[in-house]
CSV table of C-alpha atoms in Angstrom, one decimal:
chain,number,residue,atom,x,y,z
Z,1,MET,CA,0.1,0.0,-0.2
Z,2,THR,CA,1.3,3.5,-0.7
Z,3,PRO,CA,1.8,6.3,1.8
Z,4,GLU,CA,-0.8,8.1,0.1
Z,5,LEU,CA,-3.5,5.5,0.6
Z,6,GLU,CA,-2.2,4.8,4.3
Z,7,ARG,CA,-2.8,8.0,5.4
Z,8,ILE,CA,-6.2,8.4,3.7
Z,9,ARG,CA,-7.1,5.4,5.9
Z,10,GLU,CA,-5.8,6.9,8.9
Z,11,LEU,CA,-7.8,10.0,8.4
Z,12,LYS,CA,-10.8,8.0,7.8
Z,13,THR,CA,-10.4,6.4,10.9
Z,14,SER,CA,-10.1,9.3,12.8
Z,15,ALA,CA,-13.0,10.6,11.1
Z,16,LYS,CA,-15.2,7.7,12.3
Z,17,ASN,CA,-13.8,8.1,16.0
Z,18,GLN,CA,-14.7,12.1,15.9
Z,19,ARG,CA,-18.4,11.4,14.2
Z,20,ASP,CA,-19.2,8.9,16.8
Z,21,ARG,CA,-18.4,11.7,19.5
Z,22,GLY,CA,-21.7,13.4,18.2
Z,23,ILE,CA,-22.2,16.9,17.2
Z,24,LYS,CA,-19.0,17.6,18.7
Z,25,GLY,CA,-17.0,15.9,16.9
Z,26,TYR,CA,-18.6,16.6,13.3
Z,27,PRO,CA,-16.1,19.7,12.3
Z,28,ARG,CA,-13.3,17.9,13.0
Z,29,ALA,CA,-14.5,14.7,11.4
Z,30,LEU,CA,-15.1,16.8,8.0
Z,31,ALA,CA,-12.2,18.3,8.4
Z,32,SER,CA,-10.1,14.7,8.6
Z,33,LEU,CA,-12.3,13.9,5.3
Z,34,ARG,CA,-11.6,17.0,3.2
Z,35,GLU,CA,-7.5,16.5,3.7
Z,36,ALA,CA,-8.3,12.5,2.5
Z,37,ILE,CA,-10.3,13.5,0.0
Z,38,ALA,CA,-7.4,15.9,-1.3
Z,39,LEU,CA,-5.0,13.2,-1.1
Z,40,GLY,CA,-7.6,10.9,-2.9
Z,41,GLU,CA,-7.9,13.3,-5.7
Z,42,GLU,CA,-4.2,13.4,-6.1
Z,43,ALA,CA,-4.0,9.5,-6.2
Z,44,VAL,CA,-6.7,8.7,-8.4
Z,45,GLN,CA,-4.8,10.6,-11.2
Z,46,ALA,CA,-2.0,8.1,-11.1
Z,47,PRO,CA,-0.9,6.2,-14.4
Z,48,LEU,CA,-1.0,2.8,-12.8
Z,49,PRO,CA,-4.6,1.5,-13.1
Z,50,GLU,CA,-4.7,-0.7,-10.1
Z,51,LEU,CA,-3.6,2.7,-8.2
Z,52,ALA,CA,-6.3,5.0,-9.6
Z,53,ALA,CA,-9.0,2.3,-8.9
Z,54,ARG,CA,-7.9,1.7,-5.1
Z,55,SER,CA,-7.9,5.5,-5.0
Z,56,ALA,CA,-11.4,5.8,-6.4
Z,57,ALA,CA,-12.6,3.4,-4.1
Z,58,GLU,CA,-11.3,5.2,-1.0
Z,59,LEU,CA,-12.8,8.6,-2.4
Z,60,CYS,CA,-16.2,6.7,-2.5
Z,61,ASP,CA,-15.9,5.7,1.1
Z,62,CYS,CA,-14.8,9.1,1.8
Z,63,PHE,CA,-17.6,11.0,0.1
Z,64,GLY,CA,-19.8,8.8,1.5
Z,65,LEU,CA,-18.6,9.2,4.8
Z,66,THR,CA,-19.2,13.1,4.5
Z,67,GLY,CA,-22.7,12.6,3.5
Z,68,GLY,CA,-23.3,10.6,6.2
Z,69,ILE,CA,-21.9,13.1,8.9
Z,70,GLU,CA,-23.7,15.8,7.2
Z,71,ARG,CA,-27.0,13.8,7.4
Z,72,ARG,CA,-26.8,13.1,10.8
Z,73,TRP,CA,-25.7,17.0,11.6
Z,74,ALA,CA,-29.0,17.6,10.3
Z,75,ASP,CA,-30.7,15.4,12.2
Z,76,GLU,CA,-29.7,17.6,15.0
Z,77,LEU,CA,-31.1,21.0,13.1
Z,78,GLU,CA,-34.5,22.4,12.2
Z,79,GLY,CA,-35.3,24.9,9.5
Z,80,GLU,CA,-32.6,26.5,7.3
Z,81,ASP,CA,-29.7,25.1,8.9
Z,82,ARG,CA,-31.3,21.2,8.5
Z,83,ILE,CA,-31.5,22.2,4.8
Z,84,ALA,CA,-28.1,23.4,4.4
Z,85,HIS,CA,-26.5,20.5,6.0
Z,86,LEU,CA,-28.8,17.9,3.9
Z,87,LYS,CA,-27.7,19.7,0.6
Z,88,LEU,CA,-24.2,19.3,1.5
Z,89,ALA,CA,-24.8,15.7,2.1
Z,90,VAL,CA,-26.5,15.4,-1.5
Z,91,LEU,CA,-23.4,16.9,-2.7
Z,92,ALA,CA,-21.0,14.7,-1.2
Z,93,TYR,CA,-23.1,11.6,-2.3
Z,94,ASP,CA,-23.0,12.9,-5.8
Z,95,ALA,CA,-19.4,13.4,-5.8
Z,96,GLY,CA,-18.9,9.9,-4.6
Z,97,HIS,CA,-21.5,8.3,-7.1
Z,98,GLY,CA,-19.0,9.9,-9.9
Z,99,TYR,CA,-16.3,7.6,-8.7
Z,100,GLU,CA,-18.8,4.6,-7.8
Z,101,SER,CA,-20.4,4.8,-11.0
Z,102,ASP,CA,-17.3,5.4,-13.1
Z,103,PRO,CA,-16.4,2.3,-15.7
Z,104,ARG,CA,-12.6,2.9,-15.3
Z,105,TYR,CA,-12.8,2.1,-11.8
Z,106,GLY,CA,-14.5,-1.1,-11.7
Z,107,ILE,CA,-16.3,-0.4,-8.3
Z,108,SER,CA,-19.3,-2.5,-7.4
Z,109,ASN,CA,-21.3,-0.7,-4.5
Z,110,SER,CA,-24.3,1.2,-4.1
Z,111,TYR,CA,-23.7,3.4,-1.1
Z,112,ASN,CA,-23.4,6.4,-2.7
Z,113,LEU,CA,-26.1,5.6,-5.7
Z,114,VAL,CA,-28.7,5.2,-2.8
Z,115,ASN,CA,-28.0,7.7,-0.5
Z,116,ARG,CA,-27.6,10.5,-3.0
Z,117,LEU,CA,-31.4,9.9,-3.8
Z,118,ILE,CA,-32.5,9.3,-0.1
Z,119,ALA,CA,-30.9,12.7,1.1
Z,120,ARG,CA,-32.9,14.4,-1.7
Z,121,LEU,CA,-36.1,12.7,-0.3
Z,122,LEU,CA,-35.5,14.2,2.9
Z,123,LEU,CA,-35.2,17.5,1.6
Z,124,ALA,CA,-38.3,17.2,-0.5
Z,125,PRO,CA,-40.7,14.3,0.3
Z,126,LYS,CA,-43.3,15.1,-2.3
Z,127,ALA,CA,-41.1,15.0,-5.0
Z,128,LEU,CA,-41.3,11.0,-5.0
Z,129,GLN,CA,-44.6,11.5,-6.8
Z,130,ALA,CA,-43.8,14.3,-8.7
Z,131,ASP,CA,-43.7,13.9,-12.5
Z,132,GLN,CA,-40.7,16.6,-12.8
Z,133,PRO,CA,-37.2,16.5,-11.7
Z,134,LEU,CA,-36.7,17.6,-8.1
Z,135,ALA,CA,-34.6,21.0,-8.6
Z,136,LEU,CA,-32.4,22.2,-5.8
Z,137,ASP,CA,-30.0,25.2,-6.3
Z,138,GLY,CA,-26.7,24.0,-7.2
Z,139,ILE,CA,-27.7,20.4,-7.2
Z,140,ALA,CA,-28.0,18.0,-10.2
Z,141,ALA,CA,-31.9,17.7,-10.7
Z,142,LEU,CA,-33.4,14.1,-10.6
Z,143,GLN,CA,-36.8,12.7,-10.8
Z,144,LEU,CA,-36.8,10.3,-7.7
Z,145,ALA,CA,-39.2,7.3,-8.7
Z,146,THR,CA,-37.3,6.9,-12.1
Z,147,GLU,CA,-33.8,7.2,-10.2
Z,148,PHE,CA,-34.9,4.8,-7.5
Z,149,ASP,CA,-35.8,2.5,-10.1
Z,150,ARG,CA,-32.7,3.0,-12.0
Z,151,ALA,CA,-30.7,2.1,-8.6
Z,152,ALA,CA,-32.9,-1.1,-8.1
Z,153,ALA,CA,-31.9,-2.3,-11.3
Z,154,VAL,CA,-28.0,-1.6,-10.8
Z,155,ILE,CA,-28.2,-3.5,-7.6
Z,156,ARG,CA,-30.0,-6.2,-9.3
Z,157,GLU,CA,-27.2,-6.6,-11.5
Z,158,GLN,CA,-24.6,-6.4,-8.8
Z,159,VAL,CA,-26.5,-9.0,-6.5
Z,160,ALA,CA,-26.5,-11.2,-9.5
Z,161,GLY,CA,-22.7,-11.0,-9.8
Z,162,PRO,CA,-20.1,-10.0,-7.5
Z,163,ARG,CA,-22.2,-8.8,-4.6
Z,164,ARG,CA,-24.3,-12.2,-4.5
Z,165,GLY,CA,-23.7,-12.5,-0.9
Z,166,ASP,CA,-23.1,-9.0,0.3
Z,167,TYR,CA,-25.7,-8.0,2.7
Z,168,TRP,CA,-25.0,-4.3,2.2
Z,169,ALA,CA,-26.3,-4.7,-1.5
Z,170,TRP,CA,-29.5,-6.5,-0.2
Z,171,ALA,CA,-30.6,-4.2,2.3
Z,172,ASP,CA,-30.2,-1.4,-0.3
Z,173,LEU,CA,-32.2,-3.2,-2.7
Z,174,ALA,CA,-35.0,-4.3,0.3
Z,175,MET,CA,-35.3,-0.6,1.2
Z,176,ILE,CA,-36.0,0.6,-2.2
Z,177,GLU,CA,-38.5,-2.1,-3.0
Z,178,VAL,CA,-40.4,-1.1,0.6
Z,179,LEU,CA,-40.3,2.5,-0.2
Z,180,LEU,CA,-41.7,2.0,-4.1
Z,181,LEU,CA,-44.2,-0.5,-2.7
Z,182,ARG,CA,-43.2,-3.4,-4.8
Z,183,SER,CA,-42.5,-5.7,-2.1
Z,184,ALA,CA,-43.8,-6.4,1.6
Z,185,PRO,CA,-41.2,-5.9,4.0
Z,186,GLU,CA,-40.7,-9.5,4.9
Z,187,ALA,CA,-40.3,-10.7,1.5
Z,188,ALA,CA,-38.0,-7.6,0.6
Z,189,TYR,CA,-35.8,-8.3,3.5
Z,190,ALA,CA,-35.5,-12.1,2.9
Z,191,GLN,CA,-32.2,-12.2,1.2
Z,192,PHE,CA,-30.7,-9.8,3.9
Z,193,LEU,CA,-32.1,-11.4,6.5
Z,194,GLY,CA,-31.0,-15.0,5.2
Z,195,LEU,CA,-27.4,-13.9,5.0
Z,196,GLY,CA,-27.2,-13.4,8.8
Z,197,PRO,CA,-26.1,-10.2,8.8
Z,198,PRO,CA,-24.3,-8.6,12.2
Z,199,ASP,CA,-25.5,-6.7,14.9
Z,200,PHE,CA,-24.0,-3.2,13.0
Z,201,ALA,CA,-25.7,-4.1,9.8
Z,202,TYR,CA,-29.0,-3.9,11.5
Z,203,VAL,CA,-28.2,-0.7,13.1
Z,204,SER,CA,-26.9,0.7,9.8
Z,205,ALA,CA,-30.3,-0.3,7.8
Z,206,LEU,CA,-32.2,0.9,10.6
Z,207,ALA,CA,-30.6,4.3,10.3
Z,208,GLY,CA,-31.8,4.3,6.8
Z,209,LEU,CA,-34.9,3.3,7.4
Z,210,ARG,CA,-36.2,5.4,10.2
Z,211,PRO,CA,-35.9,8.9,8.8
Z,212,LEU,CA,-37.9,7.4,5.8
Z,213,ALA,CA,-40.9,6.1,7.6
Z,214,ALA,CA,-41.1,9.4,9.6
Z,215,LEU,CA,-42.1,11.4,6.3
Z,216,ASP,CA,-45.3,12.1,4.8
Z,217,ILE,CA,-45.1,9.6,1.9
Z,218,GLY,CA,-47.6,6.7,0.5
Z,219,SER,CA,-44.9,4.1,1.5
Z,220,ALA,CA,-44.7,5.5,5.1
Z,221,SER,CA,-46.5,2.5,6.8
Z,222,ALA,CA,-44.8,0.0,4.7
Z,223,LEU,CA,-41.5,1.3,6.0
Z,224,LYS,CA,-42.5,1.4,9.5
Z,225,ALA,CA,-43.6,-2.4,9.0
Z,226,ALA,CA,-40.0,-2.7,7.9
Z,227,VAL,CA,-38.6,-0.8,10.8
Z,228,ASP,CA,-40.4,-3.2,13.0
Z,229,LEU,CA,-39.4,-6.5,11.2
Z,230,LEU,CA,-35.5,-5.3,11.6
Z,231,GLU,CA,-36.0,-4.0,15.1
Z,232,ALA,CA,-37.4,-7.4,16.1
Z,233,GLN,CA,-34.7,-9.4,14.3
Z,234,LEU,CA,-31.8,-7.2,16.2
Z,235,LEU,CA,-33.2,-7.9,19.7
Z,236,ARG,CA,-33.5,-11.4,18.9
Z,237,LEU,CA,-29.7,-11.4,17.6
Z,238,ARG,CA,-28.4,-9.5,20.6
Z,239,ALA,CA,-30.4,-12.0,23.0
């Protein structure tokens, strides 16, 4: 591993530790991630394809972590401050998705792909049913229902291939299926549950589901049922 990649991983670890301190740690966590992203954006230009691909994967993770922290920060706020941090989350996820979806790097992941849509939905819940793309200042306009549908198709391809046994992929796909009212929670999460995911995977999946279940959208009751399902399974696992 190159010194640059080692430093990026050190900065990511530091950012996660600061993030876990709560709102007091968020500024330092984001500062560490900005440094890591600067290193990654330089390393991704390397003429060696393998090094460029590994750097791109680290950038995906760094931007995803940034988006996640901005979303957590938004949860602590109201009004314009909440909106500002959600917009920063969208921008971070969009940047990560740019690397995640670039065929040059061969990355098979869906973290930024899905979360860039969830963050937009948290900003504008009614946009899920709108025929027109969601337009936000400085943010790429997307028609959310169409994009969630496309994201599901991408993940289905991934779980048919390199991510067949990846419980993160199945959790992402299940969430979309429930959100779009295509499957009942028990059916949607059957593959995820069947893989026997660890405690922290349930915690992460629930962290994504709970804010969606609180929205005034047509699938709110189905999302709440998904929350209940995973909470019950988590209790059994911990017991």
